[in-house]
Amino acid sequence: MQTTYHWLAGFAQSAGLLYFVAVFLGVCVYAFWPKNRARFEQAALNPLRED
């Protein structure tokens, strides 16, 4: 039982790490994609605009 638990815990930790690294890289690619530059520049100026 202990061997199965340790193997499963190690697998879950490794899979979770890979999952979060993949999500982080995906967010970074989305944020720095050249096509999104205008959208993010416009969003950055929204708090400074007067209604």
Coordinates of C-alpha atoms in Angstrom, one line a residue:
M1 CA 0.0 0.0 0.0
Q2 CA 2.8 2.5 0.9
T3 CA 4.6 1.9 -2.4
T4 CA 1.4 2.6 -4.4
Y5 CA 0.7 5.7 -2.4
H6 CA 4.3 7.1 -2.9
W7 CA 4.2 6.3 -6.6
L8 CA 0.8 8.0 -7.0
A9 CA 1.8 11.0 -4.9
G10 CA 5.0 11.5 -6.9
F11 CA 3.1 11.1 -10.2
A12 CA 0.5 13.7 -9.1
Q13 CA 3.1 16.2 -8.1
S14 CA 5.0 15.8 -11.3
A15 CA 1.9 16.0 -13.5
G16 CA 0.7 19.0 -11.5
L17 CA 4.0 20.8 -12.0
L18 CA 4.0 20.1 -15.7
Y19 CA 0.4 21.3 -16.0
F20 CA 1.1 24.6 -14.2
V21 CA 4.2 25.2 -16.2
A22 CA 2.3 24.6 -19.4
V23 CA -0.5 27.0 -18.3
F24 CA 2.1 29.6 -17.3
L25 CA 3.8 29.4 -20.7
G26 CA 0.5 29.6 -22.5
V27 CA -0.4 32.8 -20.6
C28 CA 3.0 34.3 -21.3
V29 CA 2.7 33.5 -25.0
Y30 CA -0.8 35.1 -25.1
A31 CA 0.3 38.2 -23.2
F32 CA 3.4 38.8 -25.4
W33 CA 1.8 37.8 -28.8
P34 CA 2.2 40.8 -31.1
K35 CA -1.4 40.8 -32.3
N36 CA -2.6 41.5 -28.7
R37 CA -0.4 44.6 -28.2
A38 CA -3.0 47.1 -29.2
R39 CA -5.7 45.5 -27.0
F40 CA -3.4 45.6 -23.9
E41 CA -2.3 49.1 -24.6
Q42 CA -5.9 50.2 -24.8
A43 CA -6.7 48.4 -21.6
A44 CA -3.8 50.0 -19.8
L45 CA -5.2 53.5 -20.6
N46 CA -8.7 52.8 -19.5
P47 CA -8.2 53.9 -15.9
L48 CA -6.9 57.3 -17.1
R49 CA -9.9 58.1 -19.3
E50 CA -12.6 60.4 -18.1
D51 CA -16.2 59.4 -18.7

